[in-house]
Amino acid sequence: MQRLEKLRERMAKKKIPALLLTNPINIGYLSGFAGSEDIALITSKKAMLFTPLEVGRLGRPPRSRRGLLTGFTDFLQIKKRKDPFFKTLIPILDKLKIKRLGFEAEHLSYSRYRLFSKNLKGFRLIPTKGLVENLRRVKNQKEIEAIRRGIEIAESALTRILKKIKVSIKEREVAALLEYEIKKGGAEGSAFPPIVAFGRRTSYPHSKPSITKLRKGDLIKIDWGAIYRRYSSDLTRSFVLGRATEKQRKIYFILYRAQSEAIEKIKPGIECVRIDKIARDIITKEGYGKFFSHGLGHGIGREVHEGPYLKSEDHTLIEPGMVLTVEPGIYLPGWGGIRIEDMVLVTAKGCEVLSRRAPEELPEL
């Protein structure tokens, strides 16, 4: 079933005759185009893309990407936008006899909403949430292939830079080397600015790389990913420069065990909250529960962080085709932090680990 057909089914259930899309990621998912100024209108029979570009310049997506863009051929009408946009939109809505118009509430600013309300008098604006995002949660084979390749590029990039990590190298240097290798490996770029932290700074879950220099005995935390054909990867590895202490080894293995137990239980039909609880209970029983300060993982695809989320508030049922991260961490103020993160694909009976699993013991560089 095409993406647009699935979206229309969801719209029908919500009694939304027309939906205005303003989120470039959702528009790109459906159409193959992702201009920041593009707007799409979806009805029960029509799909229109409004763009400030000259229509003749849009062309077709590269042949290599058409398998990803399953909604492209359904966008039969690509129109040049006029300013203000309402001069283009209102005649179309009138012609289609549409008076109720859904919009993406999470992607429309308050000021823009007021502008829409002012110019669309006589139309009822209906806020919607997750209509396209929920479709994006389950990946098709082409999407999975893109994610696999992104993971391979990210892992190869890390392998190439590890030999350059030595005493006195700065966090920012490691981040720069990683980004260079990711692009060199064939990715469009990093999925997000890499997180690189040394020593006590590893106790901050998401710190920005600084000019801190690496010292012997320091913990090293690297959280990185690549974008390949618009799909993201997200991984984390922890290391120590030199010989690991008993405490470092112990905390690392607690995380490895928590991650392993959680991955083993991931399967269709189980709630996200239950997977989070499996890992969190292991960490808590070891006395470090209050130092695990974030959810266990999240969905990933065209965005690094997308639904569903492996956390205590998310009761979403896991489905085949979802791609998730599993990333337990322990962060001790003044001492340091350790996190490991892998990516898994939910299958019919369980899950497949897409990345090379984090090693069972804390790696020493």
Short mmCIF file of C-alpha atoms in Angstrom, two decimals:
data_model
loop_
_atom_site.label_atom_id
_atom_site.label_comp_id
_atom_site.label_asym_id
_atom_site.label_seq_id
_atom_site.Cartn_x
_atom_site.Cartn_y
_atom_site.Cartn_z
CA MET A 1 0.00 0.00 0.00
CA GLN A 2 1.38 3.43 -0.94
CA ARG A 3 2.18 5.96 1.76
CA LEU A 4 -0.48 8.39 0.58
CA GLU A 5 -3.15 5.71 0.72
CA LYS A 6 -2.22 4.92 4.31
CA LEU A 7 -2.30 8.60 5.20
CA ARG A 8 -5.73 9.00 3.61
CA GLU A 9 -7.03 6.07 5.64
CA ARG A 10 -5.87 7.82 8.83
CA MET A 11 -7.40 11.10 7.70
CA ALA A 12 -10.73 9.37 7.03
CA LYS A 13 -10.77 7.86 10.52
CA LYS A 14 -10.20 11.35 11.98
CA LYS A 15 -12.84 12.83 9.62
CA ILE A 16 -10.32 15.21 8.09
CA PRO A 17 -11.20 15.87 4.41
CA ALA A 18 -7.98 17.80 3.70
CA LEU A 19 -4.60 18.07 5.37
CA LEU A 20 -2.05 20.85 4.99
CA LEU A 21 1.53 19.70 5.53
CA THR A 22 4.22 22.23 6.49
CA ASN A 23 6.90 19.93 7.97
CA PRO A 24 9.60 19.49 5.28
CA ILE A 25 10.53 16.04 6.61
CA ASN A 26 6.97 14.77 6.28
CA ILE A 27 6.59 16.34 2.84
CA GLY A 28 9.86 14.75 1.73
CA TYR A 29 8.74 11.37 3.07
CA LEU A 30 5.59 11.50 0.96
CA SER A 31 6.76 13.28 -2.17
CA GLY A 32 10.52 13.03 -2.55
CA PHE A 33 10.95 16.78 -2.23
CA ALA A 34 11.97 18.49 0.98
CA GLY A 35 12.30 22.20 0.34
CA SER A 36 12.06 24.29 3.51
CA GLU A 37 9.39 26.52 1.93
CA ASP A 38 7.30 23.75 0.36
CA ILE A 39 3.71 23.12 1.48
CA ALA A 40 1.58 20.09 0.56
CA LEU A 41 -2.18 19.65 0.44
CA ILE A 42 -3.60 16.14 0.74
CA THR A 43 -7.26 15.33 0.10
CA SER A 44 -9.12 12.06 -0.43
CA LYS A 45 -8.35 12.16 -4.16
CA LYS A 46 -5.68 14.78 -4.74
CA ALA A 47 -2.12 15.47 -3.59
CA MET A 48 -0.57 18.82 -4.40
CA LEU A 49 2.88 20.18 -3.73
CA PHE A 50 3.26 23.97 -3.63
CA THR A 51 6.79 25.23 -4.08
CA PRO A 52 8.46 28.64 -4.57
CA LEU A 53 10.74 27.03 -7.19
CA GLU A 54 9.98 27.04 -10.87
CA VAL A 55 8.04 23.81 -11.40
CA GLY A 56 10.06 22.89 -14.48
CA ARG A 57 13.27 22.84 -12.41
CA LEU A 58 12.04 20.20 -9.98
CA GLY A 59 12.39 17.27 -12.39
CA ARG A 60 12.29 13.73 -11.06
CA PRO A 61 14.31 12.26 -8.20
CA PRO A 62 17.47 10.34 -9.14
CA ARG A 63 16.76 6.78 -10.30
CA SER A 64 18.82 5.41 -7.38
CA ARG A 65 16.41 6.98 -4.88
CA ARG A 66 13.04 6.23 -6.45
CA GLY A 67 12.62 3.06 -4.42
CA LEU A 68 12.70 5.17 -1.25
CA LEU A 69 10.21 7.71 -2.56
CA THR A 70 7.16 5.53 -2.90
CA GLY A 71 4.79 8.49 -2.80
CA PHE A 72 6.42 10.43 -5.63
CA THR A 73 4.20 9.28 -8.47
CA ASP A 74 1.08 10.04 -6.43
CA PHE A 75 1.94 13.75 -6.38
CA LEU A 76 0.33 14.41 -9.75
CA GLN A 77 0.16 18.17 -9.26
CA ILE A 78 3.19 20.30 -8.47
CA LYS A 79 2.31 23.97 -8.41
CA LYS A 80 4.27 27.20 -8.24
CA ARG A 81 3.43 29.01 -5.02
CA LYS A 82 2.16 32.55 -5.16
CA ASP A 83 2.71 34.98 -2.33
CA PRO A 84 0.81 35.23 -0.15
CA PHE A 85 0.17 31.48 -0.25
CA PHE A 86 -3.54 31.93 0.46
CA LYS A 87 -4.06 33.33 -3.05
CA THR A 88 -3.08 29.87 -4.30
CA LEU A 89 -4.80 27.78 -1.63
CA ILE A 90 -8.26 29.34 -1.20
CA PRO A 91 -9.46 28.90 -4.82
CA ILE A 92 -8.41 25.24 -4.68
CA LEU A 93 -10.28 24.63 -1.41
CA ASP A 94 -13.35 26.39 -2.80
CA LYS A 95 -13.25 24.32 -5.99
CA LEU A 96 -12.98 21.09 -3.97
CA LYS A 97 -15.77 22.31 -1.62
CA ILE A 98 -13.55 21.82 1.43
CA LYS A 99 -14.42 23.74 4.59
CA ARG A 100 -12.50 21.71 7.18
CA LEU A 101 -8.71 21.77 6.91
CA GLY A 102 -6.29 19.81 9.10
CA PHE A 103 -2.84 21.17 9.88
CA GLU A 104 0.28 19.86 11.63
CA ALA A 105 -0.06 21.37 15.09
CA GLU A 106 3.47 20.45 16.11
CA HIS A 107 5.02 22.09 13.05
CA LEU A 108 3.13 25.36 12.75
CA SER A 109 4.28 28.29 14.87
CA TYR A 110 1.74 30.35 16.78
CA SER A 111 2.37 33.40 14.62
CA ARG A 112 1.91 31.38 11.43
CA TYR A 113 -1.26 29.80 12.85
CA ARG A 114 -2.67 33.26 13.51
CA LEU A 115 -1.83 34.23 9.94
CA PHE A 116 -3.62 31.12 8.66
CA SER A 117 -6.67 31.83 10.85
CA LYS A 118 -6.84 35.42 9.66
CA ASN A 119 -6.66 34.52 5.98
CA LEU A 120 -8.75 31.35 6.04
CA LYS A 121 -11.94 32.78 7.45
CA GLY A 122 -14.85 30.52 6.65
CA PHE A 123 -12.64 27.43 6.98
CA ARG A 124 -12.39 25.36 10.15
CA LEU A 125 -8.76 24.64 11.04
CA ILE A 126 -8.27 21.26 12.76
CA PRO A 127 -5.04 20.59 14.67
CA THR A 128 -3.57 17.14 14.02
CA LYS A 129 -0.68 15.25 15.59
CA GLY A 130 1.39 12.37 14.27
CA LEU A 131 -0.59 11.51 11.14
CA VAL A 132 2.54 11.24 9.00
CA GLU A 133 5.05 10.64 11.81
CA ASN A 134 3.25 7.48 12.87
CA LEU A 135 3.47 6.19 9.29
CA ARG A 136 7.21 6.82 9.33
CA ARG A 137 7.70 4.52 12.32
CA VAL A 138 7.55 1.34 10.21
CA LYS A 139 10.23 1.18 7.51
CA ASN A 140 10.10 -0.55 4.15
CA GLN A 141 12.95 -2.60 2.70
CA LYS A 142 14.52 0.32 0.86
CA GLU A 143 14.51 2.45 3.99
CA ILE A 144 16.09 -0.36 6.00
CA GLU A 145 18.80 -0.77 3.36
CA ALA A 146 19.61 2.95 3.60
CA ILE A 147 19.80 2.72 7.39
CA ARG A 148 22.06 -0.33 7.22
CA ARG A 149 24.43 1.50 4.90
CA GLY A 150 24.44 4.54 7.16
CA ILE A 151 25.41 2.33 10.10
CA GLU A 152 28.22 0.72 8.08
CA ILE A 153 29.61 4.12 7.12
CA ALA A 154 29.46 5.37 10.72
CA GLU A 155 31.16 2.25 12.10
CA SER A 156 33.91 2.34 9.50
CA ALA A 157 34.54 6.02 10.24
CA LEU A 158 35.00 5.29 13.95
CA THR A 159 37.36 2.38 13.22
CA ARG A 160 39.55 4.66 11.11
CA ILE A 161 39.88 7.38 13.74
CA LEU A 162 40.45 5.18 16.81
CA LYS A 163 44.13 4.70 15.91
CA LYS A 164 44.53 8.50 16.05
CA ILE A 165 43.18 8.84 19.58
CA LYS A 166 46.19 9.45 21.81
CA VAL A 167 47.22 11.48 24.85
CA SER A 168 46.63 15.26 24.43
CA ILE A 169 44.21 15.02 21.49
CA LYS A 170 41.25 17.36 22.00
CA GLU A 171 37.58 16.40 22.01
CA ARG A 172 36.96 18.78 19.10
CA GLU A 173 39.74 17.18 17.08
CA VAL A 174 38.17 13.73 17.45
CA ALA A 175 34.75 15.12 16.45
CA ALA A 176 36.24 16.80 13.37
CA LEU A 177 38.08 13.64 12.32
CA LEU A 178 34.88 11.64 12.70
CA GLU A 179 32.82 14.04 10.59
CA TYR A 180 35.47 14.02 7.86
CA GLU A 181 35.59 10.21 7.75
CA ILE A 182 31.79 9.99 7.64
CA LYS A 183 31.65 12.17 4.54
CA LYS A 184 34.65 10.45 3.01
CA GLY A 185 32.85 7.14 3.47
CA GLY A 186 29.97 8.22 1.26
CA ALA A 187 27.44 9.70 3.67
CA GLU A 188 25.72 13.04 3.14
CA GLY A 189 27.14 14.04 6.49
CA SER A 190 26.79 13.46 10.20
CA ALA A 191 23.29 12.73 11.45
CA PHE A 192 23.99 15.20 14.27
CA PRO A 193 27.07 16.97 15.67
CA PRO A 194 29.12 14.14 17.23
CA ILE A 195 29.28 13.98 21.01
CA VAL A 196 32.86 13.44 22.15
CA ALA A 197 33.75 13.67 25.85
CA PHE A 198 36.80 12.77 27.92
CA GLY A 199 37.31 12.10 31.62
CA ARG A 200 34.84 13.68 34.02
CA ARG A 201 33.04 15.36 31.15
CA THR A 202 31.64 11.96 30.17
CA SER A 203 29.23 12.39 33.11
CA TYR A 204 27.23 14.83 30.96
CA PRO A 205 24.97 12.68 28.76
CA HIS A 206 24.99 15.05 25.77
CA SER A 207 27.94 17.39 26.12
CA LYS A 208 29.40 19.35 23.20
CA PRO A 209 33.01 18.65 22.20
CA SER A 210 35.40 21.08 23.89
CA ILE A 211 39.13 21.83 23.90
CA THR A 212 39.59 19.33 26.75
CA LYS A 213 42.67 17.17 26.14
CA LEU A 214 42.74 13.42 26.63
CA ARG A 215 44.78 12.03 29.52
CA LYS A 216 45.90 8.54 30.41
CA GLY A 217 43.18 6.65 32.27
CA ASP A 218 40.36 8.86 30.97
CA LEU A 219 37.01 7.48 29.97
CA ILE A 220 36.05 8.33 26.38
CA LYS A 221 32.46 8.60 25.17
CA ILE A 222 31.63 8.96 21.48
CA ASP A 223 28.04 9.32 20.25
CA TRP A 224 27.86 9.70 16.46
CA GLY A 225 25.94 8.78 13.33
CA ALA A 226 25.72 9.23 9.57
CA ILE A 227 23.01 10.29 7.13
CA TYR A 228 22.72 8.13 4.03
CA ARG A 229 19.96 8.83 1.51
CA ARG A 230 18.28 10.99 4.14
CA TYR A 231 18.17 8.21 6.73
CA SER A 232 20.07 8.45 10.00
CA SER A 233 22.16 6.16 12.17
CA ASP A 234 22.91 6.76 15.86
CA LEU A 235 25.51 4.83 17.89
CA THR A 236 27.50 5.29 21.08
CA ARG A 237 30.72 3.64 22.22
CA SER A 238 32.72 4.07 25.40
CA PHE A 239 36.45 3.43 25.86
CA VAL A 240 39.25 4.05 28.31
CA LEU A 241 42.73 5.25 27.38
CA GLY A 242 45.05 2.73 28.98
CA ARG A 243 44.10 0.16 31.62
CA ALA A 244 40.52 0.25 32.91
CA THR A 245 39.84 0.38 36.64
CA GLU A 246 37.65 -2.19 38.37
CA LYS A 247 34.88 0.39 38.79
CA GLN A 248 34.99 1.33 35.11
CA ARG A 249 34.77 -2.31 34.08
CA LYS A 250 31.96 -3.01 36.52
CA ILE A 251 29.75 -0.12 35.36
CA TYR A 252 30.36 -0.94 31.72
CA PHE A 253 29.33 -4.56 32.20
CA ILE A 254 26.16 -3.54 34.06
CA LEU A 255 25.19 -1.52 30.99
CA TYR A 256 26.10 -4.33 28.63
CA ARG A 257 23.92 -6.75 30.61
CA ALA A 258 21.03 -4.25 30.76
CA GLN A 259 21.24 -3.63 27.02
CA SER A 260 21.47 -7.36 26.24
CA GLU A 261 18.39 -8.21 28.34
CA ALA A 262 16.40 -5.41 26.74
CA ILE A 263 17.36 -6.40 23.19
CA GLU A 264 16.44 -10.01 23.90
CA LYS A 265 12.91 -8.96 24.89
CA ILE A 266 12.21 -6.63 21.95
CA LYS A 267 9.49 -8.17 19.79
CA PRO A 268 6.18 -7.20 18.16
CA GLY A 269 3.31 -6.57 20.57
CA ILE A 270 5.35 -5.53 23.62
CA GLU A 271 4.98 -2.01 25.00
CA CYS A 272 7.94 0.36 24.75
CA VAL A 273 7.69 1.09 28.48
CA ARG A 274 8.33 -2.59 29.29
CA ILE A 275 11.61 -2.62 27.37
CA ASP A 276 12.76 0.49 29.20
CA LYS A 277 11.82 -1.10 32.54
CA ILE A 278 13.81 -4.29 31.83
CA ALA A 279 17.06 -2.36 31.45
CA ARG A 280 16.26 0.19 34.15
CA ASP A 281 15.50 -2.50 36.74
CA ILE A 282 18.92 -4.11 36.20
CA ILE A 283 20.70 -0.78 36.58
CA THR A 284 18.60 0.11 39.65
CA LYS A 285 19.31 -3.21 41.39
CA GLU A 286 23.02 -2.50 41.01
CA GLY A 287 22.54 0.82 42.82
CA TYR A 288 22.82 3.17 39.85
CA GLY A 289 19.16 3.76 38.97
CA LYS A 290 19.17 7.49 39.75
CA PHE A 291 22.22 7.92 37.51
CA PHE A 292 20.40 6.62 34.42
CA SER A 293 18.78 9.93 33.51
CA HIS A 294 17.18 9.38 30.11
CA GLY A 295 15.02 6.92 28.20
CA LEU A 296 16.45 3.65 26.97
CA GLY A 297 16.07 4.47 23.29
CA HIS A 298 14.03 5.86 20.44
CA GLY A 299 12.87 5.29 16.92
CA ILE A 300 15.13 6.52 14.14
CA GLY A 301 14.74 7.16 10.42
CA ARG A 302 14.49 10.43 8.54
CA GLU A 303 15.07 12.08 11.91
CA VAL A 304 17.57 10.95 14.52
CA HIS A 305 14.93 11.03 17.25
CA GLU A 306 11.44 9.96 16.20
CA GLY A 307 8.74 7.79 17.68
CA PRO A 308 8.31 5.44 19.31
CA TYR A 309 10.38 6.03 22.44
CA LEU A 310 11.67 3.38 24.85
CA LYS A 311 10.76 5.29 28.00
CA SER A 312 8.38 5.12 30.94
CA GLU A 313 5.72 7.36 29.35
CA ASP A 314 5.42 5.54 26.01
CA HIS A 315 2.94 2.66 25.85
CA THR A 316 3.25 2.23 22.08
CA LEU A 317 3.16 -1.39 20.93
CA ILE A 318 6.30 -2.35 19.05
CA GLU A 319 5.73 -3.43 15.42
CA PRO A 320 7.77 -5.27 12.78
CA GLY A 321 9.74 -2.83 10.64
CA MET A 322 10.48 -0.38 13.42
CA VAL A 323 14.12 0.61 13.85
CA LEU A 324 15.11 1.48 17.42
CA THR A 325 18.17 2.50 19.40
CA VAL A 326 18.96 0.82 22.72
CA GLU A 327 21.24 3.06 24.77
CA PRO A 328 21.55 2.56 28.54
CA GLY A 329 23.90 4.90 30.38
CA ILE A 330 25.23 5.62 33.87
CA TYR A 331 26.53 9.12 34.66
CA LEU A 332 28.29 9.80 37.96
CA PRO A 333 28.95 13.50 38.71
CA GLY A 334 32.62 14.20 39.31
CA TRP A 335 33.66 10.71 38.17
CA GLY A 336 32.44 10.19 34.61
CA GLY A 337 29.84 8.39 32.56
CA ILE A 338 29.53 5.38 30.30
CA ARG A 339 26.94 4.72 27.60
CA ILE A 340 26.61 2.08 24.89
CA GLU A 341 24.15 2.34 22.03
CA ASP A 342 23.19 -0.04 19.25
CA MET A 343 20.44 -0.08 16.64
CA VAL A 344 17.94 -2.89 16.12
CA LEU A 345 15.32 -3.78 13.53
CA VAL A 346 12.09 -5.29 14.83
CA THR A 347 11.31 -8.52 12.96
CA ALA A 348 8.26 -10.81 12.92
CA LYS A 349 9.43 -12.76 15.98
CA GLY A 350 11.99 -10.56 17.72
CA CYS A 351 14.67 -8.18 16.55
CA GLU A 352 17.90 -8.06 14.56
CA VAL A 353 20.85 -6.01 15.77
CA LEU A 354 21.83 -3.87 12.78
CA SER A 355 25.05 -2.48 14.23
CA ARG A 356 28.09 -4.38 15.41
CA ARG A 357 27.22 -4.96 19.05
CA ALA A 358 29.15 -3.02 21.65
CA PRO A 359 31.81 -5.38 23.07
CA GLU A 360 31.09 -7.24 26.29
CA GLU A 361 34.04 -5.62 28.09
CA LEU A 362 35.11 -1.98 28.21
CA PRO A 363 37.57 -1.48 25.31
CA GLU A 364 41.01 -0.21 26.23
CA LEU A 365 42.83 2.02 23.75
#
